[in-house]
Amino acid sequence: MPSFDLAKVPLRELNQALHNVAAGTNEIDFEVLNPRGAHAVAVGIDAPVTVDVRGNCGYYCAGMNAEATVTVHGSVGPGVAENMMSGTVVVKGDASQYAGATGHGGLLVIEGNASSRCGISMKGIDIVVKGNIGHMSAFMAQAGTLVVLGDAGDALGDSLYEAKLFVRGKVKSLGADCVKKKMKPKHLELLADLLERAGITDVKPEEFTRYGSARQLYNFNIDNADAY
Amino acid sequence: MTYSNPPTVPRQSATFDDYTLSEIRRAAATGIYDIRGGGAKRKVPHFDDLLFLGASISRYPLEGYREACGTNVVLGTRFAKKPIELKIPITIAGMSFGSLSGPAKEALGRGATLAGTSTTTGDGGMTEEERGHSEILVYQYLPSRYGMNPRDLRRADAIEVVVGQGAKPGGGGMLLGQKISERVAAMRTLPEGIDQRSACRHPDWTGPDDLEIKIQELREITDWEKPIYVKVGGARPYYDTALAVKSGADVVVLDGMQGGTAATQEVFIEHVGLPTLACIRPAVAALQELGMHRKVQLVVSGGVRSGADVAKALALGADAVSIGTAALVAIGDNDPKWEAEYQKLGTTAGAYDDWHEGRDPAGISTQDPELMKRVDPVAAGRRLSNYLKVMTLEAQTIARACGKSHVHNLEPEDLCALTIEASAMAGVPLAGTDWIPGKTGL
Ligand SMILES: Cc1cc2nc3c(=O)[nH]c(=O)nc-3n(C[C@H](O)[C@H](O)[C@H](O)COP(=O)(O)O)c2cc1C
């Protein structure tokens, strides 16, 4: 198993090795030691590899991931899995701001809490947070699903487009144009699938509340000016 | 005795002129601000207010048709493994697919490639039309991140992190429902027909310290190959340039307030930002103080129309310029041949700016499949290339007259200003004097 000790080798070597993974190789399980808060760890991967990062990372860990499974055995700074395309990123600890920002696909699991702006501008990614999320989460979220087992902070889903939000705990407040919606069978199915993929077995889809866009701000209307 | 008031000619108010009155009536009727495309239409101090001095006894010129005058420019020499080399110091600015039609994007790519320069994507992602037809393509990394994906990042030749635009420093993009066709909607992951207000701030960083980390991430993802530009609107050019350099930019793109836009509020276009002329010297000063002039390249845009404008921007210290509006005109925007149709839209050729409505008679700022057929990408590309070549020849003509063997050798000393304002902004003496307001004497 290729192992990179970031106390000894520069970050560049790690990312270059991850980008050089050839199709059909057997060397697809990577380990990263001593990340010590480094930024841009395991970014831009475009191959079905696994990466185990043993420690805490800084900004943009696993940014723009495609196909890889990255597990961080620690906490991450802002923008984990930002703009992820596919694959899976699991954070065993907590995540700072903008977790999963603008992600197009794949699954991001945060086992701890996520800070503010979790899922900002998400475009198709699925995000499951076992703990709580901070304010302004799912701001301008376009597509994908955000599942929160704990509570959500202020202004959840402000200016939301078509992303689906499910929160099990309390929501401090909803942002502009975000409303509570009825849970239909298809939503329960979606949730059950996501929980299973995130390895969560002790929580039932029925415990969640669904939120989505009221679609009132989709086209400018002068009578809505106060909401802008 | 009855007093009769002798008639005077009716007098219009300078304050409440016709345009202002019509705008008040428009606002009262609709309840919404005016949205339009293009750049500022008001007059501000500009390159026209500068003149070159030319050669004299103490400065000898180069022979017009024989002695070489270089025009190439290399961008991204600071950190990128693969810098870009352009044959001419004029690039095509970022204009989004969505705001422009596919054939228009293709024409820009063809024209730029023929002339040996680059084009730039825009809000809404990279299209095959532009990647296929642009030999050198700069990929914009915008706050909306519409269509942003690592594959396109890797197949770009350079990356431009957009912080702001001159037409609207501090504003996000705007693409209204009429132009959100199925293709545009799919590229942006949004429902068809809704108004798209792109974010004005990046979703995952704020401030120069974060930007530095963001640039590091982009470099790591692309293996340090590609030049990374940072584009800012003309607001605080001295500090923005210094901070872009500090954040690790290879190239700073500085867009003055006259710069065009696809669509935004008229009040924004006309009332926010610094004129292009006033942006250049502070940016160059920042680069010089950091020892980075010519190491981090400066690309200036906003109202560049001719080779004279190019030469003036370079003389003030820019490495290259970038054009939006002028390139669109070259490929057919606002062409008088569509006058009858402009009239039907309540406007006239040369003034048409309702680009957000998607009904452009010239087929450029539209997603209407019938209208866009009016752009023949091959012929329009040829026109753009002709225009770029003319601008380059003009800039060379001026440079040779000033005795320069490369357009980059033009310098502020070659210029004088026609007005006190332009003199102060450009930092060159008022014509016939050695006075620069705020700098020398008085
Ligand atoms: C139709 C149109 C679309 C534009 N779209 C973008 C864009 O997507 N991103 C961006 O940074 N600037 C955009 N701009 C601004 C240009 O990149 C450039 O800054 C400006 O056009 C330069 O000024 P000029 O039009 O006077 O040459 C757009 C401009 C126009 C005219």
XYZ file of C-alpha atoms and ligand atoms in Angstrom:
701
model
C 0.000 0.000 0.000
C 1.540 3.357 -1.022
C 1.942 5.434 2.119
C 2.801 9.115 2.282
C 4.040 10.592 5.516
C 3.460 14.318 5.107
C 5.910 14.947 7.931
C 8.558 13.665 5.534
C 7.385 14.182 1.945
C 5.821 17.258 0.374
C 2.113 17.353 -0.390
C 2.931 17.641 -4.092
C 4.277 14.096 -4.151
C 1.082 12.719 -2.673
C -1.248 14.514 -5.071
C 0.946 13.740 -8.079
C 0.978 10.056 -7.159
C -2.807 10.095 -6.834
C -3.104 11.713 -10.261
C -0.684 9.251 -11.813
C -2.649 6.150 -10.851
C -2.779 4.102 -14.058
C -5.872 2.197 -15.128
C -5.671 -1.448 -14.122
C -2.986 -1.027 -11.462
C -3.230 -2.941 -8.199
C -1.731 -0.134 -6.170
C -4.995 1.560 -5.408
C -5.026 1.767 -1.617
C -3.256 4.842 -0.301
C -2.490 5.965 3.199
C -1.595 9.464 4.334
C 0.142 9.963 7.657
C 0.689 13.162 9.615
C -1.395 15.521 7.488
C -1.055 18.012 10.340
C -3.712 20.347 9.024
C -2.312 20.546 5.488
C -4.539 22.116 2.846
C -5.506 20.443 -0.427
C -4.806 16.896 0.741
C -5.875 14.267 -1.830
C -7.416 16.759 -4.240
C -8.426 16.236 -7.843
C -8.354 12.439 -7.771
C -9.894 10.898 -10.862
C -9.604 7.167 -10.231
C -11.317 4.473 -8.118
C -8.684 4.449 -5.383
C -9.083 4.480 -1.612
C -7.248 6.959 0.543
C -7.086 6.774 4.321
C -5.934 10.012 5.864
C -4.802 9.528 9.439
C -5.131 12.874 11.153
C -6.673 16.310 10.731
C -6.641 18.223 7.448
C -6.960 21.890 6.517
C -8.921 23.424 3.646
C -10.338 21.592 0.634
C -9.504 18.056 1.642
C -10.539 15.698 -1.205
C -11.564 18.713 -3.290
C -13.094 17.917 -6.706
C -12.939 14.215 -5.959
C -14.054 11.828 -8.682
C -14.458 8.081 -8.127
C -12.172 7.773 -5.110
C -13.144 6.814 -1.569
C -11.378 9.120 0.851
C -11.685 8.571 4.594
C -10.340 11.148 6.992
C -9.658 9.693 10.425
C -9.818 13.116 12.003
C -11.436 16.500 11.410
C -11.270 18.732 8.349
C -11.110 22.442 7.681
C -13.287 24.434 5.270
C -14.488 23.101 1.934
C -14.044 19.366 2.375
C -15.007 17.554 -0.850
C -15.793 20.863 -2.511
C -17.125 20.376 -6.037
C -16.974 16.586 -5.674
C -18.104 14.817 -8.860
C -18.459 11.214 -7.676
C -17.033 8.757 -5.162
C -17.261 8.920 -1.388
C -15.663 11.095 1.243
C -16.054 10.195 4.910
C -14.944 12.449 7.750
C -14.755 10.674 11.088
C -14.503 13.928 13.032
C -16.014 17.384 12.465
C -15.986 19.584 9.373
C -15.561 23.334 9.180
C -17.471 25.685 6.849
C -18.640 24.957 3.304
C -18.526 21.161 3.549
C -19.440 19.716 0.160
C -19.752 23.172 -1.423
C -20.913 23.089 -5.079
C -20.553 19.289 -5.202
C -22.020 17.703 -8.335
C -22.196 14.098 -7.222
C -20.929 11.405 -4.900
C -21.539 10.999 -1.181
C -20.054 13.039 1.651
C -20.503 11.701 5.172
C -19.559 13.797 8.183
C -19.685 11.679 11.319
C -19.319 14.673 13.637
C -20.764 18.159 13.135
C -20.475 20.465 10.152
C -20.130 24.204 10.521
C -21.913 26.973 8.624
C -22.732 26.891 4.919
C -22.690 23.129 4.697
C -23.788 22.179 1.165
C -23.648 25.752 -0.146
C -24.499 25.859 -3.882
C -24.600 22.056 -3.977
C -25.336 20.759 -7.472
C -26.158 17.093 -7.042
C -23.967 15.806 -4.238
C -25.487 13.839 -1.344
C -24.367 14.940 2.114
C -25.109 13.110 5.348
C -24.148 14.784 8.629
C -24.524 12.713 11.789
C -24.258 15.699 14.103
C -25.477 19.283 13.686
C -24.922 21.826 10.923
C -24.344 25.569 11.228
C -26.121 28.597 9.819
C -26.796 29.326 6.141
C -26.474 25.697 5.204
C -27.670 24.699 1.722
C -27.566 28.372 0.668
C -28.536 28.535 -3.036
C -28.430 24.748 -3.123
C -29.372 23.605 -6.604
C -29.615 19.829 -6.547
C -28.751 16.798 -4.433
C -29.727 15.830 -0.912
C -28.616 17.072 2.482
C -29.455 14.836 5.440
C -28.840 16.025 8.990
C -29.342 13.739 11.951
C -28.947 16.553 14.472
C -30.053 20.195 14.356
C -29.649 22.938 11.733
C -28.675 26.558 12.450
C -30.212 29.784 11.181
C -31.449 30.401 7.662
C -31.432 26.836 6.418
C -31.865 26.598 2.655
C -31.838 30.313 1.944
C -32.587 30.994 -1.756
C -32.858 27.272 -2.296
C -33.339 25.825 -5.762
C -34.100 22.126 -6.207
C -31.942 20.466 -3.537
C -33.775 18.286 -0.991
C -33.143 18.844 2.701
C -33.969 16.431 5.543
C -33.384 17.343 9.172
C -34.089 15.055 12.112
C -33.589 17.602 14.883
C -34.576 21.251 15.274
C -34.133 23.916 12.626
C -33.353 27.282 14.169
C -34.851 29.183 11.242
C -35.526 28.770 7.556
C -33.976 31.067 4.959
C -35.850 32.957 2.246
C -38.016 30.717 0.062
C -37.279 27.554 2.048
C -40.340 25.765 3.429
C -41.270 22.611 5.264
C -42.662 20.008 2.886
C -44.652 16.820 3.125
C -42.712 13.598 3.297
C -43.897 11.307 0.510
C -43.055 7.620 0.070
C -40.436 8.432 -2.552
C -38.676 10.693 -0.044
C -38.686 7.988 2.601
C -37.151 5.648 0.056
C -34.496 8.179 -0.886
C -33.649 8.701 2.773
C -33.520 5.009 3.569
C -31.085 4.486 0.717
C -28.868 7.366 1.740
C -28.789 6.355 5.390
C -27.822 2.876 4.376
C -25.049 4.121 2.103
C -23.795 6.286 4.956
C -23.715 3.213 7.203
C -26.420 4.491 9.556
C -28.645 1.732 10.876
C -30.166 3.072 14.081
C -32.213 5.922 12.603
C -35.460 5.698 10.645
C -36.439 7.862 7.658
C -39.749 8.676 9.376
C -37.878 10.652 12.063
C -36.912 13.384 9.575
C -38.682 16.498 8.324
C -38.350 17.496 4.706
C -37.586 21.053 3.553
C -37.468 22.389 0.037
C -37.912 25.431 -2.154
C -41.240 27.256 -2.228
C -40.118 28.364 -5.716
C -41.492 31.842 -5.099
C -38.255 33.600 -6.003
C -37.599 31.760 -9.251
C -38.708 34.648 -11.420
C -38.534 38.248 -10.320
C -41.839 39.563 -9.068
C -42.068 43.030 -7.624
C -44.448 41.855 -4.919
C -41.656 39.699 -3.507
C -39.169 42.567 -3.350
C -39.036 42.425 0.442
C -37.588 38.927 0.273
C -34.623 40.007 -1.813
C -53.099 96.748 -19.678
C -52.726 93.042 -20.163
C -49.297 91.527 -19.789
C -48.431 88.944 -22.364
C -45.464 86.758 -21.691
C -43.250 86.718 -24.758
C -42.682 83.059 -25.683
C -39.258 81.482 -25.323
C -38.184 78.280 -26.961
C -39.173 75.331 -24.777
C -36.259 74.563 -22.478
C -35.342 71.039 -21.422
C -33.748 70.514 -18.058
C -30.126 69.417 -17.997
C -30.842 67.608 -14.757
C -34.105 66.027 -15.888
C -33.078 65.203 -19.436
C -35.111 62.996 -21.777
C -33.379 59.814 -20.741
C -33.880 60.562 -17.032
C -37.555 61.339 -17.530
C -38.100 58.150 -19.482
C -36.331 56.171 -16.763
C -38.568 57.642 -14.052
C -41.623 56.719 -16.097
C -40.243 53.245 -16.771
C -39.593 52.652 -13.053
C -43.033 53.943 -12.121
C -44.706 51.688 -14.644
C -42.850 48.476 -13.837
C -41.632 48.607 -10.240
C -38.304 47.057 -11.168
C -34.881 48.491 -11.889
C -33.660 48.543 -15.446
C -31.563 45.575 -16.456
C -29.410 45.648 -19.565
C -26.197 44.424 -21.119
C -23.108 46.297 -22.289
C -20.928 48.692 -20.377
C -21.245 52.218 -18.982
C -22.673 54.620 -21.547
C -21.806 57.790 -19.672
C -18.636 59.616 -20.655
C -15.715 59.119 -18.307
C -12.034 60.020 -18.734
C -10.625 57.389 -21.064
C -7.792 56.493 -23.405
C -9.134 59.132 -25.832
C -7.878 61.728 -23.379
C -4.279 60.610 -23.898
C -1.985 61.190 -26.868
C 1.338 59.711 -27.847
C 4.183 62.142 -28.381
C 5.895 60.191 -31.159
C 9.535 60.526 -32.127
C 11.620 63.683 -32.137
C 15.283 64.689 -32.223
C 15.941 62.928 -28.940
C 13.829 59.821 -29.722
C 14.218 58.173 -33.101
C 11.529 56.042 -34.702
C 11.681 52.607 -36.277
C 11.017 52.016 -39.949
C 7.319 51.260 -40.402
C 7.500 48.244 -42.695
C 10.979 46.908 -42.071
C 12.185 47.106 -38.536
C 10.642 44.521 -36.259
C 8.251 45.487 -33.512
C 7.376 42.509 -31.360
C 3.835 41.936 -30.111
C 4.018 38.569 -28.356
C 3.212 38.169 -24.690
C 3.862 35.309 -22.319
C 1.412 34.861 -19.467
C 1.996 32.740 -16.402
C 5.772 32.828 -16.029
C 5.641 33.041 -12.250
C 4.566 29.561 -11.163
C 2.987 27.677 -14.052
C 4.901 24.823 -15.677
C 3.144 25.615 -18.945
C 2.857 29.373 -19.460
C 0.793 30.634 -22.370
C 2.291 32.483 -25.293
C 0.046 34.806 -27.274
C 1.140 36.276 -30.609
C -0.669 39.519 -29.932
C -1.237 41.479 -26.715
C -5.023 41.322 -27.088
C -7.129 38.518 -25.628
C -10.828 37.733 -25.743
C -12.489 38.322 -22.364
C -14.672 35.824 -20.544
C -18.222 35.826 -21.866
C -20.569 33.132 -20.781
C -22.268 30.586 -22.908
C -25.854 31.321 -22.008
C -25.409 35.017 -22.399
C -23.930 34.284 -25.844
C -25.127 31.725 -28.369
C -23.123 28.631 -29.316
C -22.265 29.989 -32.797
C -21.089 33.275 -31.237
C -18.779 31.379 -28.857
C -17.482 29.334 -31.769
C -16.823 32.505 -33.781
C -14.831 33.978 -30.893
C -12.762 30.807 -30.688
C -12.097 30.708 -34.414
C -11.198 34.383 -34.630
C -8.891 34.343 -31.630
C -7.135 31.197 -32.828
C -6.543 32.672 -36.305
C -5.034 35.744 -34.687
C -2.898 33.722 -32.282
C -4.588 34.632 -29.040
C -6.803 33.152 -26.348
C -10.486 33.129 -25.540
C -12.091 32.741 -22.153
C -15.115 30.781 -20.950
C -17.606 32.475 -18.608
C -20.345 31.907 -16.111
C -22.014 28.686 -17.195
C -19.059 26.483 -17.960
C -17.064 25.314 -20.947
C -18.757 24.378 -24.215
C -17.444 22.063 -26.894
C -17.825 24.912 -29.394
C -15.263 27.002 -27.594
C -12.899 24.234 -26.493
C -12.947 22.789 -29.982
C -12.272 26.066 -31.731
C -9.977 27.856 -29.294
C -6.379 26.814 -29.430
C -5.789 28.611 -26.140
C -8.720 28.621 -23.764
C -8.847 30.230 -20.334
C -11.339 28.596 -17.955
C -13.135 30.925 -15.596
C -13.596 29.826 -12.002
C -16.575 31.856 -10.838
C -18.614 32.233 -7.667
C -21.587 30.396 -9.192
C -19.405 27.433 -10.225
C -22.060 26.642 -12.814
C -20.833 23.711 -14.851
C -17.480 23.763 -13.030
C -15.797 20.382 -13.173
C -12.272 19.061 -12.842
C -12.238 17.580 -16.341
C -12.719 20.997 -17.927
C -10.249 22.473 -15.464
C -7.666 19.996 -16.702
C -8.386 20.585 -20.387
C -8.122 24.353 -20.042
C -4.889 26.150 -20.852
C -5.207 28.575 -17.966
C -7.565 29.206 -15.060
C -9.082 32.588 -14.240
C -10.433 32.992 -10.715
C -13.092 35.666 -11.092
C -13.434 37.910 -8.081
C -15.221 40.695 -9.881
C -16.042 42.436 -13.100
C -15.685 46.125 -13.953
C -19.290 46.537 -14.991
C -20.415 45.378 -11.559
C -17.692 45.025 -8.943
C -19.521 43.345 -6.090
C -22.339 41.929 -8.199
C -23.024 38.417 -9.380
C -24.112 37.260 -12.791
C -27.625 37.533 -14.084
C -29.259 35.440 -16.734
C -32.974 35.839 -16.987
C -35.497 33.134 -17.675
C -35.956 33.995 -21.342
C -32.453 32.784 -22.073
C -32.468 29.636 -19.966
C -32.902 27.080 -22.714
C -32.800 23.372 -21.976
C -29.086 23.251 -22.793
C -28.203 26.279 -20.668
C -30.275 24.960 -17.761
C -28.658 21.534 -17.914
C -25.145 23.002 -17.934
C -25.998 24.988 -14.816
C -28.001 22.256 -13.023
C -31.049 24.504 -12.705
C -34.647 24.307 -13.878
C -35.447 25.765 -17.305
C -36.952 29.234 -17.503
C -36.041 30.535 -14.039
C -34.105 33.740 -13.454
C -30.536 32.917 -12.561
C -28.811 35.214 -10.195
C -25.297 33.886 -9.876
C -23.606 34.349 -6.543
C -21.471 37.451 -6.045
C -19.066 35.787 -3.585
C -17.249 32.530 -3.897
C -18.999 29.828 -1.889
C -15.888 28.385 -0.283
C -13.491 31.230 0.389
C -13.473 34.853 1.480
C -10.539 37.244 1.612
C -6.930 37.076 0.437
C -5.722 34.422 2.878
C -8.397 32.001 1.736
C -7.754 32.909 -1.895
C -4.150 31.868 -1.465
C -5.271 28.455 -0.239
C -7.827 28.179 -3.037
C -5.129 28.896 -5.611
C -2.931 26.275 -3.981
C -5.764 23.748 -4.326
C -6.285 24.617 -8.014
C -2.551 24.243 -8.637
C -2.428 20.897 -6.853
C -5.413 19.632 -8.833
C -3.820 20.664 -12.136
C -0.280 19.632 -11.106
C 1.061 23.210 -11.194
C 0.844 23.223 -14.991
C -1.572 26.017 -15.711
C -1.251 29.749 -15.296
C -3.729 31.034 -12.727
C -5.209 34.465 -13.325
C -7.179 36.497 -10.812
C -9.763 38.843 -12.329
C -10.946 41.858 -10.377
C -13.279 44.703 -11.196
C -11.840 48.205 -11.022
C -12.459 49.199 -7.418
C -9.247 49.347 -5.365
C -6.685 48.393 -8.008
C -3.607 49.068 -5.897
C -4.683 46.817 -3.041
C -6.453 44.245 -5.185
C -3.373 43.806 -7.344
C -1.079 43.537 -4.335
C -3.402 41.009 -2.697
C -3.733 38.971 -5.879
C 0.060 38.797 -6.071
C 0.254 37.853 -2.417
C -2.337 35.125 -3.029
C -0.117 33.559 -5.659
C -1.661 34.744 -8.930
C 0.385 34.394 -12.119
C -1.674 37.038 -13.895
C -3.930 39.862 -12.708
C -6.865 40.769 -14.935
C -8.175 44.219 -14.164
C -11.507 45.265 -15.632
C -12.484 48.939 -15.492
C -16.004 50.295 -15.015
C -16.713 50.708 -18.721
C -16.329 46.961 -19.155
C -19.278 45.176 -20.688
C -21.535 42.658 -19.021
C -24.163 40.259 -20.280
C -26.795 41.708 -17.967
C -27.008 43.658 -14.780
C -28.771 46.612 -13.241
C -28.251 49.846 -15.178
C -27.605 51.640 -11.880
C -24.746 49.242 -11.214
C -23.210 49.616 -14.665
C -23.271 53.402 -14.573
C -22.523 54.169 -10.922
C -20.118 51.624 -9.483
C -16.440 51.172 -10.199
C -13.333 52.994 -11.301
C -12.764 54.037 -14.931
C -10.261 51.854 -16.751
C -7.875 54.768 -17.167
C -7.740 55.282 -13.404
C -7.077 51.590 -12.695
C -3.860 50.970 -14.535
C -1.245 53.097 -12.783
C -2.164 52.048 -9.231
C -2.056 48.382 -10.289
C 1.308 48.838 -11.985
C 2.608 50.708 -8.921
C 1.609 47.769 -6.721
C 3.427 45.350 -9.036
C 6.522 47.542 -9.166
C 6.667 47.967 -5.411
C 6.516 44.204 -5.008
C 9.189 43.717 -7.655
C 6.610 41.840 -9.724
C 6.034 44.075 -12.749
C 6.383 41.848 -15.868
C 6.735 38.818 -13.585
C 3.065 38.771 -12.696
C 1.403 39.926 -15.911
C -1.302 42.573 -15.931
C -4.189 42.290 -18.384
C -6.415 45.345 -18.617
C -9.946 45.538 -19.993
C -12.940 47.834 -20.093
C -13.617 49.915 -23.194
C -10.684 48.843 -25.356
C -11.622 49.548 -28.999
C -8.560 50.194 -31.129
C -4.842 49.722 -31.485
C -4.407 53.151 -29.949
C -6.220 51.988 -26.819
C -4.044 48.877 -26.750
C -0.865 50.919 -27.082
C -1.961 53.342 -24.369
C -2.819 50.549 -21.930
C 0.563 48.935 -22.578
C 2.394 52.245 -22.256
C 0.813 52.705 -18.842
C 2.279 49.342 -17.839
C -0.167 46.600 -18.818
C 1.187 43.438 -20.440
C -1.923 42.798 -22.506
C -5.519 43.896 -22.894
C -8.700 41.983 -23.158
C -11.830 42.810 -25.160
C -15.478 41.851 -24.815
C -17.828 44.365 -26.401
C -15.524 45.169 -29.313
C -15.169 41.483 -30.148
C -18.953 41.137 -30.215
C -19.243 44.125 -32.542
C -16.619 42.572 -34.805
C -18.692 39.398 -35.130
C -21.853 41.357 -35.882
C -23.397 42.791 -32.705
C -25.510 45.924 -33.264
C -24.920 45.792 -37.014
C -27.002 48.402 -38.882
C -28.034 45.735 -41.351
C -30.627 44.631 -38.779
C -31.939 48.173 -38.260
C -35.545 47.308 -39.111
C -35.537 44.681 -36.390
C -33.867 46.917 -33.842
C -36.640 49.434 -34.546
C -39.251 46.794 -33.779
C -37.585 46.266 -30.401
C -37.876 49.998 -29.737
C -34.199 50.722 -30.243
C -31.672 51.357 -32.969
C -28.460 49.744 -34.178
C -25.644 50.838 -31.920
C -27.897 51.320 -28.902
C -29.362 47.835 -28.534
C -28.467 46.571 -25.071
C -31.386 44.414 -23.929
C -29.162 41.386 -24.293
C -30.830 39.682 -21.340
C -34.095 39.387 -23.276
C -32.581 36.918 -25.691
C -34.080 38.509 -28.828
C -30.839 39.793 -30.356
C -31.452 40.365 -34.087
C -27.750 39.681 -34.705
C -28.041 36.203 -33.148
C -25.243 36.767 -30.647
C -26.762 37.382 -27.209
C -29.568 34.889 -27.658
C -30.425 31.231 -27.237
C -33.124 31.361 -29.915
C -32.268 28.627 -32.421
C -33.516 30.655 -35.386
C -31.801 33.910 -34.471
C -28.479 32.270 -33.697
C -28.355 30.881 -37.252
C -27.569 34.429 -38.324
C -24.055 34.035 -36.957
C -21.882 32.164 -39.435
C -19.046 31.111 -37.120
C -16.494 30.824 -39.921
C -17.188 34.214 -41.476
C -17.623 35.892 -38.096
C -14.406 34.305 -36.856
C -12.605 35.709 -39.885
C -13.989 39.188 -39.113
C -12.781 38.964 -35.519
C -9.345 37.859 -36.648
C -9.169 40.748 -39.134
C -10.117 43.178 -36.414
C -7.554 41.779 -33.962
C -4.871 42.028 -36.621
C -5.788 45.620 -37.415
C -5.583 46.547 -33.733
C -2.198 44.883 -33.501
C -0.907 46.693 -36.602
C -2.154 49.971 -35.171
C -0.425 49.370 -31.855
C 2.771 48.472 -33.719
C 2.505 51.605 -35.843
C 2.397 53.715 -32.719
C 5.146 51.751 -31.002
C 7.471 52.122 -33.996
C 6.726 55.828 -34.163
C 7.840 55.997 -30.549
C 10.997 54.059 -31.437
C 10.070 50.796 -29.712
C 11.081 47.380 -30.995
C 8.406 45.699 -28.877
C 5.025 47.025 -27.852
C 6.007 46.326 -24.250
C 8.691 48.971 -24.503
C 6.060 51.697 -24.675
C 6.133 53.687 -21.450
C 4.287 56.515 -19.697
C 6.980 58.889 -20.875
C 5.607 58.415 -24.419
C 2.257 59.911 -23.420
C 0.634 63.208 -22.558
C -2.893 63.964 -21.404
C -5.499 66.238 -22.936
C -7.368 66.964 -19.735
C -6.410 67.570 -16.151
C -8.561 64.627 -15.085
C -6.879 62.218 -17.471
C -3.503 63.580 -16.466
C -4.188 62.879 -12.807
C -5.645 59.432 -13.480
C -3.033 58.212 -15.925
C -0.140 59.917 -14.164
C 1.162 61.506 -17.371
C 1.702 65.252 -17.865
C -0.952 67.560 -19.189
C -0.151 68.223 -22.857
C 2.393 70.975 -23.288
C 3.292 71.085 -19.601
C 5.267 68.991 -17.183
C 2.385 69.058 -14.737
C 0.750 65.946 -13.315
C -1.898 66.935 -10.790
C -1.170 65.460 -7.408
C 2.397 64.562 -8.366
C 4.416 67.484 -9.666
C 4.316 71.135 -8.612
C 1.125 73.100 -7.964
C -21.916 39.445 -23.187
C -20.900 39.516 -22.099
C -20.800 38.474 -21.195
C -19.857 38.524 -20.165
N -19.747 37.452 -19.311
C -18.771 37.467 -18.366
C -18.550 36.334 -17.558
O -19.224 35.321 -17.662
N -17.547 36.389 -16.638
C -16.744 37.501 -16.525
O -15.837 37.512 -15.701
N -16.946 38.579 -17.279
C -17.918 38.588 -18.211
N -18.057 39.681 -19.028
C -17.104 40.801 -18.912
C -15.912 40.603 -19.833
O -15.161 39.484 -19.427
C -14.964 41.795 -19.814
O -14.564 42.049 -18.496
C -15.554 43.048 -20.414
O -16.383 42.733 -21.496
C -14.444 43.973 -20.857
O -14.922 45.215 -21.263
P -15.328 45.577 -22.776
O -16.626 44.903 -23.026
O -15.463 47.036 -22.773
O -14.257 45.083 -23.680
C -19.014 39.652 -20.045
C -19.119 40.704 -20.952
C -20.039 40.647 -21.974
C -20.104 41.795 -22.951
